[in-house]
PDB file of C-alpha atoms in Angstrom:
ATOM      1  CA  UNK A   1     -22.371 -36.070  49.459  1.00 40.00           C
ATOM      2  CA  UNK A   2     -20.653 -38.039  52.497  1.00 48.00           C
ATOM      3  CA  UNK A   3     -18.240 -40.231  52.406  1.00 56.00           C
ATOM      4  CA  UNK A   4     -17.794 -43.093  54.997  1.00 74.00           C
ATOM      5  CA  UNK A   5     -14.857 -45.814  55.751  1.00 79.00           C
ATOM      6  CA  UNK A   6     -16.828 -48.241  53.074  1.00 82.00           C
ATOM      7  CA  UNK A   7     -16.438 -45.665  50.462  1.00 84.00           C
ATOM      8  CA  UNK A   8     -12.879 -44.627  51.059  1.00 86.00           C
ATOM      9  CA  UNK A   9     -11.628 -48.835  51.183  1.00 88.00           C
ATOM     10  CA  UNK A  10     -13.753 -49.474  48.313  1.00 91.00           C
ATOM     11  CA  UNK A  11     -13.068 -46.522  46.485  1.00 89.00           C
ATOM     12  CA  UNK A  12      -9.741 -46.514  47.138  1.00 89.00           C
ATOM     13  CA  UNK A  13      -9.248 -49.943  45.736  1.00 92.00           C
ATOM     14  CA  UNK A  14     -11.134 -49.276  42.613  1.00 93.00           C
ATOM     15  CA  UNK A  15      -8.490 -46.469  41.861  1.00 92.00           C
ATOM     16  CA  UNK A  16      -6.043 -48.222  42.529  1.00 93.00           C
ATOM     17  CA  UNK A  17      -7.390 -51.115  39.416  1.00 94.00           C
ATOM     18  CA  UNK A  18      -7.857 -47.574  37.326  1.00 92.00           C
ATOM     19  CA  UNK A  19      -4.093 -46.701  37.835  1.00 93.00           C
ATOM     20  CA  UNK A  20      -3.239 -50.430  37.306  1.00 93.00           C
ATOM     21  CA  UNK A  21      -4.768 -50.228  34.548  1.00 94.00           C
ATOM     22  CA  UNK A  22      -3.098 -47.124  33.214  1.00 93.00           C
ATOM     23  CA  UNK A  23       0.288 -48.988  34.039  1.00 93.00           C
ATOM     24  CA  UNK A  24      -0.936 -52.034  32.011  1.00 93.00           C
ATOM     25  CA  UNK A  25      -1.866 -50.470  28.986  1.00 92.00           C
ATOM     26  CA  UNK A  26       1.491 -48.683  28.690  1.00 90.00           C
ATOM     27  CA  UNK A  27       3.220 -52.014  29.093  1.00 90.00           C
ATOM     28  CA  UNK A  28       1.213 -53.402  26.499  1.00 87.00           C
ATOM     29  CA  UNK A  29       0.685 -50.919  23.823  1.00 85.00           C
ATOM     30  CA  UNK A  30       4.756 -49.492  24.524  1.00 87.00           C
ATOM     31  CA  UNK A  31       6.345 -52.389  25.657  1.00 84.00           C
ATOM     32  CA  UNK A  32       7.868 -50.707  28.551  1.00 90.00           C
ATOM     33  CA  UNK A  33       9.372 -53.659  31.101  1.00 91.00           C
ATOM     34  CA  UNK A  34       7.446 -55.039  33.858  1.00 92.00           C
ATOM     35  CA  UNK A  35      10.139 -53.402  36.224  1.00 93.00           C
ATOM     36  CA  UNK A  36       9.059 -50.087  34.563  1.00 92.00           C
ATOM     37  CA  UNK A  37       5.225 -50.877  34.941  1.00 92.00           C
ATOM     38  CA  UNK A  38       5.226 -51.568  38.448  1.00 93.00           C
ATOM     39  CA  UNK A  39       7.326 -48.968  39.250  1.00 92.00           C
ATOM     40  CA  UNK A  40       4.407 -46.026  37.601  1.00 92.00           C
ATOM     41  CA  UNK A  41       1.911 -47.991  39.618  1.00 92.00           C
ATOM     42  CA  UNK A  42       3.705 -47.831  42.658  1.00 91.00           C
ATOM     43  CA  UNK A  43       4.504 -43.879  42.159  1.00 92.00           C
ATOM     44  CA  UNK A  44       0.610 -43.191  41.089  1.00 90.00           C
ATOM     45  CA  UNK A  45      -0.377 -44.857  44.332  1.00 90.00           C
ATOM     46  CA  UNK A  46       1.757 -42.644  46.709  1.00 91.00           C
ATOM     47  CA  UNK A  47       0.386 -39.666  44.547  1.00 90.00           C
ATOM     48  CA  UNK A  48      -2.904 -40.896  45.320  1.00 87.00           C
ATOM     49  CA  UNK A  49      -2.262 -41.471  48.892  1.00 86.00           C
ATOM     50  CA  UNK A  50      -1.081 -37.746  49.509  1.00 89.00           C
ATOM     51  CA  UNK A  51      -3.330 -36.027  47.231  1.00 84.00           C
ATOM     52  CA  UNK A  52      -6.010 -38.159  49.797  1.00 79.00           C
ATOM     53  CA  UNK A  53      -4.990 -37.043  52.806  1.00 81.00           C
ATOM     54  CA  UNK A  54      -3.921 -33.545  51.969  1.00 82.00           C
ATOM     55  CA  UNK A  55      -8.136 -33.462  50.700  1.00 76.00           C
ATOM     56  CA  UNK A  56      -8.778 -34.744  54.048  1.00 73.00           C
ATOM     57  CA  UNK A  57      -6.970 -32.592  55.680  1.00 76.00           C
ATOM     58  CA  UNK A  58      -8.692 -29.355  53.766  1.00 76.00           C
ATOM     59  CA  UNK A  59     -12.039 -30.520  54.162  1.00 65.00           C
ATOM     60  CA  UNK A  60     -11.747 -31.766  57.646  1.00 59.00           C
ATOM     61  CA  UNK A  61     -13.926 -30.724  60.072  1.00 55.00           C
ATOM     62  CA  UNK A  62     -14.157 -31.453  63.498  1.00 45.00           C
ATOM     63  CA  UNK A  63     -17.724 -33.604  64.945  1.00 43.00           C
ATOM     64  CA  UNK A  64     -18.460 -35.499  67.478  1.00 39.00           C
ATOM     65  CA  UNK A  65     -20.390 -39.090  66.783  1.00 42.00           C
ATOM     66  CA  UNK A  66     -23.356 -39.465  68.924  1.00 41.00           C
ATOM     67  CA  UNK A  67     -25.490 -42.800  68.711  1.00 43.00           C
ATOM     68  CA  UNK A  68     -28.689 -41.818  69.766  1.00 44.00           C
ATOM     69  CA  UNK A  69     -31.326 -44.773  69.909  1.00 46.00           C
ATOM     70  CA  UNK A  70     -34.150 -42.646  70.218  1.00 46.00           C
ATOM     71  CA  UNK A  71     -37.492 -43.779  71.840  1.00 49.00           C
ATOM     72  CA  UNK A  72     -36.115 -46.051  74.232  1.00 53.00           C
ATOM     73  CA  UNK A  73     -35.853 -45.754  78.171  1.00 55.00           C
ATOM     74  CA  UNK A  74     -31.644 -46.655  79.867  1.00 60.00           C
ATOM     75  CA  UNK A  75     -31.850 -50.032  80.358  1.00 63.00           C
ATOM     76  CA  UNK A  76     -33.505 -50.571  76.879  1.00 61.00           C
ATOM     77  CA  UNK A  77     -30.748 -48.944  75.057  1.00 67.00           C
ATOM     78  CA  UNK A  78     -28.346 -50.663  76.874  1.00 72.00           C
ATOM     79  CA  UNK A  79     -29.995 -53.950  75.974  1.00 71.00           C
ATOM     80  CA  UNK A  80     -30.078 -53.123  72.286  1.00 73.00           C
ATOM     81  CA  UNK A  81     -25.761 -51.996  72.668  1.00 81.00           C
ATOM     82  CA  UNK A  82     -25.320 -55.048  74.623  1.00 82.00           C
ATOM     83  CA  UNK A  83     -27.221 -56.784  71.669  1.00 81.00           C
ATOM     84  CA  UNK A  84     -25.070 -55.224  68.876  1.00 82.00           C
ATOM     85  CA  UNK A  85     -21.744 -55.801  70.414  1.00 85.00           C
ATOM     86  CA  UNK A  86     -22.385 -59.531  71.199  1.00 87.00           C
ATOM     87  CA  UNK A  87     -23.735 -59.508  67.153  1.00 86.00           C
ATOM     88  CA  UNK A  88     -20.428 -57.500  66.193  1.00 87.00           C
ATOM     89  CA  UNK A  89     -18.229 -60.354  68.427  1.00 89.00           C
ATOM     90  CA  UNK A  90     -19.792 -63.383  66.320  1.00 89.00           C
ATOM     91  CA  UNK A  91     -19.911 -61.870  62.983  1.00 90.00           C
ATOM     92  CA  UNK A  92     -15.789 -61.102  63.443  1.00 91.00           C
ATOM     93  CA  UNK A  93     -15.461 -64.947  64.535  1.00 92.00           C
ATOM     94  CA  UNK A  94     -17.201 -65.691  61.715  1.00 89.00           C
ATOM     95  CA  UNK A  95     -15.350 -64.026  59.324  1.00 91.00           C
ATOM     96  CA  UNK A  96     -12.053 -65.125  61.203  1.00 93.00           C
ATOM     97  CA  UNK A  97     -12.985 -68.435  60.609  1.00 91.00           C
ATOM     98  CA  UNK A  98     -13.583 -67.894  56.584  1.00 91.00           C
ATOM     99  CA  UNK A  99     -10.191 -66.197  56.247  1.00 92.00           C
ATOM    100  CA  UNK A 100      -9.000 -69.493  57.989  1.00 91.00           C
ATOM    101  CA  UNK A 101     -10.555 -71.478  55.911  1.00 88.00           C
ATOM    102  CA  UNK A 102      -8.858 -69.665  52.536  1.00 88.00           C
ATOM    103  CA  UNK A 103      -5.503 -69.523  53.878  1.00 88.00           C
ATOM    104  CA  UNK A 104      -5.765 -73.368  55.123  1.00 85.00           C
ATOM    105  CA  UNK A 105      -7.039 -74.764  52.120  1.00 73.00           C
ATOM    106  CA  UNK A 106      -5.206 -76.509  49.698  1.00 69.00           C
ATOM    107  CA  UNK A 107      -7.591 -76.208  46.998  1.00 69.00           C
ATOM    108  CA  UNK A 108      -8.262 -73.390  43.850  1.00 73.00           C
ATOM    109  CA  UNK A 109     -10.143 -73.368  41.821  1.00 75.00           C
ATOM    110  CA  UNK A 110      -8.398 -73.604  38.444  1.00 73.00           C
ATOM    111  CA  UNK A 111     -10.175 -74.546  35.334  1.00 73.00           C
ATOM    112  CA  UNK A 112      -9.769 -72.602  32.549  1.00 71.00           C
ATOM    113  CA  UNK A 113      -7.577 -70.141  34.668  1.00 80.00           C
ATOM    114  CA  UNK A 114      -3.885 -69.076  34.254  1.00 85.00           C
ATOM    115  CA  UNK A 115      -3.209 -66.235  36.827  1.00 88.00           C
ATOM    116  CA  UNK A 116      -0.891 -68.194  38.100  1.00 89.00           C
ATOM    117  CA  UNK A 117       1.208 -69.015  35.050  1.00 90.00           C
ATOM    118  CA  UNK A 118       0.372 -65.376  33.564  1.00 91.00           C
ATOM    119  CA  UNK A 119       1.715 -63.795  36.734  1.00 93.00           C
ATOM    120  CA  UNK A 120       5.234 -65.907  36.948  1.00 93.00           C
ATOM    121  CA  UNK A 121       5.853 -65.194  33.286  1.00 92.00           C
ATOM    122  CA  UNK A 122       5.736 -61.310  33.992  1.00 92.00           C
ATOM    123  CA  UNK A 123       8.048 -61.418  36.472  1.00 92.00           C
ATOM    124  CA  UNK A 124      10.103 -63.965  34.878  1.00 91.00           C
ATOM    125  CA  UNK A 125       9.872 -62.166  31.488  1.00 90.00           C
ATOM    126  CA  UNK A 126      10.120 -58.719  32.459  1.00 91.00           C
ATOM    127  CA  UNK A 127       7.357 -57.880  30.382  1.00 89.00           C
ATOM    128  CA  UNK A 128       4.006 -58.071  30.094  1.00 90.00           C
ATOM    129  CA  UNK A 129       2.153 -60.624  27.342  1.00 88.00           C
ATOM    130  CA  UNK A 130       4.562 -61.641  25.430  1.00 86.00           C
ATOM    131  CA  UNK A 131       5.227 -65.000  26.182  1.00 85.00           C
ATOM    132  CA  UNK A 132       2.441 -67.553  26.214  1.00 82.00           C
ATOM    133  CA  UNK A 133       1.991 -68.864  29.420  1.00 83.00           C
ATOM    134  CA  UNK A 134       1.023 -72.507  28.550  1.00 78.00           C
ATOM    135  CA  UNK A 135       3.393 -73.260  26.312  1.00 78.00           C
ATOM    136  CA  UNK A 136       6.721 -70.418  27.166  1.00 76.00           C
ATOM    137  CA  UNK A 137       7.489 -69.466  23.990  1.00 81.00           C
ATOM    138  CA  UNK A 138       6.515 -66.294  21.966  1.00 82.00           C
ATOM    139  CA  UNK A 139       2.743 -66.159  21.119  1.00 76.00           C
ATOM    140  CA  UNK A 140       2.466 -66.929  17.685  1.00 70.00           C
ATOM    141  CA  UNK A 141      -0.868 -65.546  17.172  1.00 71.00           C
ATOM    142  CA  UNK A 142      -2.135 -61.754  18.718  1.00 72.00           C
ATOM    143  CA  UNK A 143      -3.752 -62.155  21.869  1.00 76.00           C
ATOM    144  CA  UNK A 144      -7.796 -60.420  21.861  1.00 78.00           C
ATOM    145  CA  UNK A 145      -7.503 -56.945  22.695  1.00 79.00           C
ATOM    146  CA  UNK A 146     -10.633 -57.478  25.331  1.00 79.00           C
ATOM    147  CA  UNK A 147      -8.311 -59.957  26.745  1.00 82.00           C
ATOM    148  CA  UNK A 148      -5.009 -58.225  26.866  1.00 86.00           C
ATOM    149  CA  UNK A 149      -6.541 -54.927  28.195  1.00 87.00           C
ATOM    150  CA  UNK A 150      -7.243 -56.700  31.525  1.00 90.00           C
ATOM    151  CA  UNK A 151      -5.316 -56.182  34.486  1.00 92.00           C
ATOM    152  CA  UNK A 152      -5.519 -58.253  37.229  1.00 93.00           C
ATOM    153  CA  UNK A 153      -2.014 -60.319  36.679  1.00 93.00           C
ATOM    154  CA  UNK A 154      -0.336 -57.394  36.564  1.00 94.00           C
ATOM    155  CA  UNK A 155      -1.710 -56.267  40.034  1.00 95.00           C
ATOM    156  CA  UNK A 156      -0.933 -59.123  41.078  1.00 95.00           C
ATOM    157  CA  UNK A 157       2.543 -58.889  39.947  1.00 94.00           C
ATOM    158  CA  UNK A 158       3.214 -55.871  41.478  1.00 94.00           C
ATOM    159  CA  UNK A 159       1.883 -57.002  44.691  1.00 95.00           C
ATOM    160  CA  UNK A 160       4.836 -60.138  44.599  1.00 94.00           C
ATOM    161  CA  UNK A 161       7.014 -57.377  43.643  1.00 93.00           C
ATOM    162  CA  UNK A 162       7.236 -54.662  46.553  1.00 93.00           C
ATOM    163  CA  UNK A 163       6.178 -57.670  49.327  1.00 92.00           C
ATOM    164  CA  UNK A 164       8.900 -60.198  48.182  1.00 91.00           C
ATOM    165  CA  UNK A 165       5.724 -62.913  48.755  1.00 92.00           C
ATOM    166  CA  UNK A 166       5.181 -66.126  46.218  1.00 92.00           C
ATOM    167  CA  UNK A 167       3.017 -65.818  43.824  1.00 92.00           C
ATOM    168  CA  UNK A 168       0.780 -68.377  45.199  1.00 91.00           C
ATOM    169  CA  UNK A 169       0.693 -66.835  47.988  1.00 92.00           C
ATOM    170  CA  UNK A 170      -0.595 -63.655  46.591  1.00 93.00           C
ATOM    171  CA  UNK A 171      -2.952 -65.044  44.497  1.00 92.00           C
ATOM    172  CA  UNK A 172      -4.621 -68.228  45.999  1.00 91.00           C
ATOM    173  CA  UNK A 173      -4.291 -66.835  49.416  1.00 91.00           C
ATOM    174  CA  UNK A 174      -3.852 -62.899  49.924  1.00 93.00           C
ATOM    175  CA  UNK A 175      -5.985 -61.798  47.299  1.00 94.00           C
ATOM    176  CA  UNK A 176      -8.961 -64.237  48.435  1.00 93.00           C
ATOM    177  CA  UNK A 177      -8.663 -63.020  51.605  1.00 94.00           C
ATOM    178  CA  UNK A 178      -8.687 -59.352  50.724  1.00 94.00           C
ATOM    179  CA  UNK A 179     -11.652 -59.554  48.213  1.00 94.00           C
ATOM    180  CA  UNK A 180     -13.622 -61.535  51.428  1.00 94.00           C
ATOM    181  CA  UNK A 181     -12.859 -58.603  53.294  1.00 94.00           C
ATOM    182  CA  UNK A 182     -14.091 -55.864  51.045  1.00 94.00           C
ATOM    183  CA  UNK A 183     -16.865 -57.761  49.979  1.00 93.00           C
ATOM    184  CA  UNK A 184     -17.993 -57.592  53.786  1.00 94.00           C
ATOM    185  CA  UNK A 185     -17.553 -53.978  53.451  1.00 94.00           C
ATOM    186  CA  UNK A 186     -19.357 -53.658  50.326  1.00 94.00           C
ATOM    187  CA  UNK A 187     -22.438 -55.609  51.863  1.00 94.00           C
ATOM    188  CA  UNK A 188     -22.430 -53.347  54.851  1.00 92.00           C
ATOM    189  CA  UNK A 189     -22.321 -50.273  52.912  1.00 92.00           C
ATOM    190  CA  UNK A 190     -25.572 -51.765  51.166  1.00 93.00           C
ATOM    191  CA  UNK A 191     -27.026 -52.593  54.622  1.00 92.00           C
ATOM    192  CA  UNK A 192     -26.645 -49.425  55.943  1.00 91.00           C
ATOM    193  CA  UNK A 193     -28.351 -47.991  52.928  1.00 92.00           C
ATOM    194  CA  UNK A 194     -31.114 -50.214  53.356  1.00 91.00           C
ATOM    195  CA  UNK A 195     -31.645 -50.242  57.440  1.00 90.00           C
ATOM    196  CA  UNK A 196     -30.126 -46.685  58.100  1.00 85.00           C
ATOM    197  CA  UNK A 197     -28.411 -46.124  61.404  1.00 80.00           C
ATOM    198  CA  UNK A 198     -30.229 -49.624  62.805  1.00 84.00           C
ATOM    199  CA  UNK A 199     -26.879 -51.518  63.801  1.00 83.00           C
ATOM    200  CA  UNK A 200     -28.536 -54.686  64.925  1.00 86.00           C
ATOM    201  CA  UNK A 201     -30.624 -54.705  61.419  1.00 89.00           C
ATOM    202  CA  UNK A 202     -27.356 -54.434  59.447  1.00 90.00           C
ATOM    203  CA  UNK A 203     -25.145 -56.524  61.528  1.00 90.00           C
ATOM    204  CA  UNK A 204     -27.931 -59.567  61.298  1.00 91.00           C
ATOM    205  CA  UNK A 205     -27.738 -58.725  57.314  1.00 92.00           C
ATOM    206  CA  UNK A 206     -23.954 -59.702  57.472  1.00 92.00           C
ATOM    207  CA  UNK A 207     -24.209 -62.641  59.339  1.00 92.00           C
ATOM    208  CA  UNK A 208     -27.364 -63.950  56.498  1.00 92.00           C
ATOM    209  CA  UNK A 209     -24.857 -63.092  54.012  1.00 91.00           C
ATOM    210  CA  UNK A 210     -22.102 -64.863  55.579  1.00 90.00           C
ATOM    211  CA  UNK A 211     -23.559 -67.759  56.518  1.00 90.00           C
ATOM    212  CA  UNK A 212     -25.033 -67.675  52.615  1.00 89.00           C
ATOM    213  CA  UNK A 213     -21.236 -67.635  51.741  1.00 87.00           C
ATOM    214  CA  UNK A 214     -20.558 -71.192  53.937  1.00 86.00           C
ATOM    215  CA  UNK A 215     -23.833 -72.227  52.316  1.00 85.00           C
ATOM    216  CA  UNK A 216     -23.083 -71.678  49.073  1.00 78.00           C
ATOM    217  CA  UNK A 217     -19.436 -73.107  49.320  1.00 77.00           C
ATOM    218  CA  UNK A 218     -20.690 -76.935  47.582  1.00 74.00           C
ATOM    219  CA  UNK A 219     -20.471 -75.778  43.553  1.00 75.00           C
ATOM    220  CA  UNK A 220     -18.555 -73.656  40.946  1.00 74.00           C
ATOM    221  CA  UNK A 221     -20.234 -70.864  40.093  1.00 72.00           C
ATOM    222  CA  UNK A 222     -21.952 -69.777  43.540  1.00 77.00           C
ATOM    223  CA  UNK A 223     -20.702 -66.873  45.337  1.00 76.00           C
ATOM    224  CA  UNK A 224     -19.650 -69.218  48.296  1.00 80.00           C
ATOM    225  CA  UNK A 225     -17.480 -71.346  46.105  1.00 84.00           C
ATOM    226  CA  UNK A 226     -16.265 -68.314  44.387  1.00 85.00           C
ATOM    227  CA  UNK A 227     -14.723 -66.479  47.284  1.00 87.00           C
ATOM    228  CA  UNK A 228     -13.237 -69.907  49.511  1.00 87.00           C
ATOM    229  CA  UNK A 229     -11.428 -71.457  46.091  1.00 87.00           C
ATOM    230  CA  UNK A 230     -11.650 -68.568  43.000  1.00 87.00           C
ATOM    231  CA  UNK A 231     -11.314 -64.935  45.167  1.00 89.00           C
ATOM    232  CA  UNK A 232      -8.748 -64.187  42.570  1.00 92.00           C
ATOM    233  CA  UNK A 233     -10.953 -64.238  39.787  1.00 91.00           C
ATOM    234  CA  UNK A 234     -12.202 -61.118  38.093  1.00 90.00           C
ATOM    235  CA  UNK A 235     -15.966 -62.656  38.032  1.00 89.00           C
ATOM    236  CA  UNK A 236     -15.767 -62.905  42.162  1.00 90.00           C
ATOM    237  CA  UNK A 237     -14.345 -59.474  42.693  1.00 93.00           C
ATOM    238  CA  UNK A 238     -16.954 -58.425  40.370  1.00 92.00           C
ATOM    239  CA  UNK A 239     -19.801 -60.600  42.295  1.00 90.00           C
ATOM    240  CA  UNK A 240     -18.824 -60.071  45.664  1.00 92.00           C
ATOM    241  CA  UNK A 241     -17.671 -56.100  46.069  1.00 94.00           C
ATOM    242  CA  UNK A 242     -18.409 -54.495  42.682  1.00 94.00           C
ATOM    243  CA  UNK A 243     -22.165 -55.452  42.695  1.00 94.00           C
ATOM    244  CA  UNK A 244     -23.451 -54.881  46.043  1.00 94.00           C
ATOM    245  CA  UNK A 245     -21.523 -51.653  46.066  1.00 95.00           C
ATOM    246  CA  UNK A 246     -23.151 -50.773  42.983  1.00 95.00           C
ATOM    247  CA  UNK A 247     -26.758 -50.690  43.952  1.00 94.00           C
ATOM    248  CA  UNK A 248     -25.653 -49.229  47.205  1.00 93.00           C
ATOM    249  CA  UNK A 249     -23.914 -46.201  45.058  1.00 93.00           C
ATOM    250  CA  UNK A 250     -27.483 -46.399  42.735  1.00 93.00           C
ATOM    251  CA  UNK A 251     -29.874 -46.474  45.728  1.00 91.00           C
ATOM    252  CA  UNK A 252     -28.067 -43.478  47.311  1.00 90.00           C
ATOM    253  CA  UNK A 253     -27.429 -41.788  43.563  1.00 89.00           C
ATOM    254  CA  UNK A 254     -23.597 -41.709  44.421  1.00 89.00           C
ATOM    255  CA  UNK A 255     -22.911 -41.800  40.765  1.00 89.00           C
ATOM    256  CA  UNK A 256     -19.014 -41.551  41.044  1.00 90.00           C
ATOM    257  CA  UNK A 257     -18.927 -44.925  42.701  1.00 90.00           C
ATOM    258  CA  UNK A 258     -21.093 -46.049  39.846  1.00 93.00           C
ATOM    259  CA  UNK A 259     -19.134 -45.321  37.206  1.00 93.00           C
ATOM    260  CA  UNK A 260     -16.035 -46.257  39.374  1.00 93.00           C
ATOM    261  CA  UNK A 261     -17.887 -49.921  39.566  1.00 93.00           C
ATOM    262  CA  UNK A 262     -18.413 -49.864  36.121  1.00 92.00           C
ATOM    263  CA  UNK A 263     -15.211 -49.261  34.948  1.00 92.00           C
ATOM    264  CA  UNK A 264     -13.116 -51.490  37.169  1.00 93.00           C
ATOM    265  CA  UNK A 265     -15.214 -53.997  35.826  1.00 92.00           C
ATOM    266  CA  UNK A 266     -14.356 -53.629  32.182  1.00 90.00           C
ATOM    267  CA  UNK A 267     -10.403 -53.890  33.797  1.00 90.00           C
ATOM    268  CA  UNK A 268     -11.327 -57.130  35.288  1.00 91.00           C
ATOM    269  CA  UNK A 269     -13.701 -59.520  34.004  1.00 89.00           C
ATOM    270  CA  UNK A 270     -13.679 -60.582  30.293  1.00 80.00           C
ATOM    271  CA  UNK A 271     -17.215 -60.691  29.887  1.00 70.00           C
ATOM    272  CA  UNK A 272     -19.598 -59.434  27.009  1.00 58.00           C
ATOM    273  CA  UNK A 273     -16.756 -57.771  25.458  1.00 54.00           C
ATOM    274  CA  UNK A 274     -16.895 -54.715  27.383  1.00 58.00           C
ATOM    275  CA  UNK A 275     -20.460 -54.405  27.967  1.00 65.00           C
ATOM    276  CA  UNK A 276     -20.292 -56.009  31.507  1.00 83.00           C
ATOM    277  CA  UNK A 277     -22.903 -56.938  34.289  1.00 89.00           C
ATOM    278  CA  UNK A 278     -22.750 -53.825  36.479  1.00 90.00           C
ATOM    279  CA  UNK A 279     -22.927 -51.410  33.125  1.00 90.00           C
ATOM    280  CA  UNK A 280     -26.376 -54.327  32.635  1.00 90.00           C
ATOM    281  CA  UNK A 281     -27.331 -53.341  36.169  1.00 91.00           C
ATOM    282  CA  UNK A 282     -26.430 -50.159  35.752  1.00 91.00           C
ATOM    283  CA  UNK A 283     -29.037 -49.347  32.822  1.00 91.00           C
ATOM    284  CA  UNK A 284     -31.554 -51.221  34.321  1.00 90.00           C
ATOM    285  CA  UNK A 285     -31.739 -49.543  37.288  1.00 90.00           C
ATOM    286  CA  UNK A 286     -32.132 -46.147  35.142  1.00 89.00           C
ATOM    287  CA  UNK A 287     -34.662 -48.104  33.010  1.00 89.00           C
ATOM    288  CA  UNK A 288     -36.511 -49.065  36.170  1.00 88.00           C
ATOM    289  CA  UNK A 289     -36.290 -45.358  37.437  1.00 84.00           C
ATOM    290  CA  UNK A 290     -37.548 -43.774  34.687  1.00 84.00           C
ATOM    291  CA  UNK A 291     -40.664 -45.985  34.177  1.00 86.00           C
ATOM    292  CA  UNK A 292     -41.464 -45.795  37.983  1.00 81.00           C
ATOM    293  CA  UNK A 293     -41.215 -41.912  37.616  1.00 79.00           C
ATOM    294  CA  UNK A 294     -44.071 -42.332  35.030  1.00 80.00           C
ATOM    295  CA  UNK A 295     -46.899 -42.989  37.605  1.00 76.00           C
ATOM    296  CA  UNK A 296     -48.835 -40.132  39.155  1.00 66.00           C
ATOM    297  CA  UNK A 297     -48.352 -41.044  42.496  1.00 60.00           C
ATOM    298  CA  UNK A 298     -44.318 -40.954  42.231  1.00 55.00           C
ATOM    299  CA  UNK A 299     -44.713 -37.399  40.673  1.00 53.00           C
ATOM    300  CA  UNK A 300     -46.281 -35.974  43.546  1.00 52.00           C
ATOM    301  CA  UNK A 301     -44.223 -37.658  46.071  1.00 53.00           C
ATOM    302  CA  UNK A 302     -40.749 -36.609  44.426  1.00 54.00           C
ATOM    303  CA  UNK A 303     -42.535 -33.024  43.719  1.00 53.00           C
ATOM    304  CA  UNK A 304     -43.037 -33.007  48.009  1.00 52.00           C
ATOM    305  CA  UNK A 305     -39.625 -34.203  48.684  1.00 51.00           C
TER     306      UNK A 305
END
């Protein structure tokens, strides 16, 4: 199995919500400080970081990178490079511009959401849950375990923490900007699963998407809207890099990222109770597998392959 720059940033991330998580938990079920949490997080993610690179370093072998347009005489594959690189200038405008537009705007987002509130009473509190954030006083009544199990405030946190930043900042306008960013990567990775090695094919793809992301900017509840006033949100990380990386990780049967999908989900998004979208997706696709195996004609194709 190979690994590429899409899997490492996405991956990467993903881990870094599991050890979050981790953190979390043991300031919730413990009651260790906030102070204390942040600090585990912020020693699991160095550990992370050298175990990384001293795997790297092991497995590291040395290749060149050819791009080889094959079938084509010089001055066609020059056309098609020329072609890619002036595709590659406007898609980075374009996504230039969208980071613009998040940290420009003066709108979120906000109904029904308390990040913000949930976050400053961490790192007011020192601890994690245990003051409401509506009202500042001791909850009364024992928060849902589905609800207290998820993460993202504390990441969040941290993130104010070690960078000394506001927490609006951080969450209405580095976070958005960050989830754009992967999501871009996510959609690429599932691009180059679908076109291959084609780089005009895959850079188009991203351009459709993006412009589907202006397009889509005019209502709650569209991916568009999501990402320019809501890319703090659980349900937008989840829509924008966990899915698309998801049926790249099926379509390619990279079942770590799967589960890795899965899994960050279930830290993120209060939805179903646990039994979230991508673990939907998930089981569909293996539903959809199976029954497709059933017909002759698959059979003998796998059986040749």
């Amino acid at each position: 199995m190979t690994f590429r720059t899409s899997d490492i940033l996405i991956g990467g991330s993903l881990v870094i919500i599991g050890l979050t998580e981790v953190a979390h938990l043991a300031g919730c079920l413990l009651g260790w400080s906030f102070l204390t949490v942040t600090d585990l997080m912020l020693a699991g993610i160095v550990v992370m970081v050298i175990a990384a690179i001293l795997i790297s370093l092991i497995r590291h072998k040395k290749a060149v990178a050819v791009t080889v347009i094959a079938g084509k005489t010089a001055p066609e594959k020059k056309k098609v490079l020329r072609t890619q690189q002036i595709l590659t200038g406007i898609l980075a405008f374009f996504i230039l511009l969208q980071i613009l537009r998040i940290l420009t705007g003066e709108r979120a987002w906000l109904d029904g959401d308390m990040t913000l509130e949930t976050v400053n009473t961490f790192l007011k509190e020192n601890a994690i849950y245990t003051v409401d954030p509506l009202t500042g006083v001791p909850y009364t009544v024992a928060m849902p375990l589905r609800l207290r199990i998820l993460c993202l405030p504390t990441l969040y946190g941290a993130v104010c923490r070690w960078t000394g930043m506001g927490t609006a900042d951080v969450v209405y306008r580095l976070i958005p900007c960050v989830t754009l960013l992967l999501g871009y990567v996510a959609y690429g990775r599932l691009a180059t699963v679908i076109f291959g090695e084609d780089g005009t094919k895959r850079k188009t793809f991203l351009l459709i998407v993006g412009i589907l992301f202006c397009a889509g900017a005019y209502m709650p509840g569209v991916d568009g809207f999501d990402i320019f006033y809501g890319g703090f949100r659980g349900v937008t990380i989840r829509a924008m890099v966990l899915l698309p990386y998801l049926i790249a990780c099926l379509m390619e049967r990279k079942y770590f990222g799967v589960v890795l999908c899965v899994l960050a989900e279930a830290c993120m998004v209060w939805t179903l109770y646990g039994a979230g979208v991508c673990l939907l997706v998930m089981l569909g696709w293996i539903v959809l597998h199976k029954l497709l195996s059933l017909f002759p004609g698959r059979r003998k194709k796998e059986a040749a392959g």
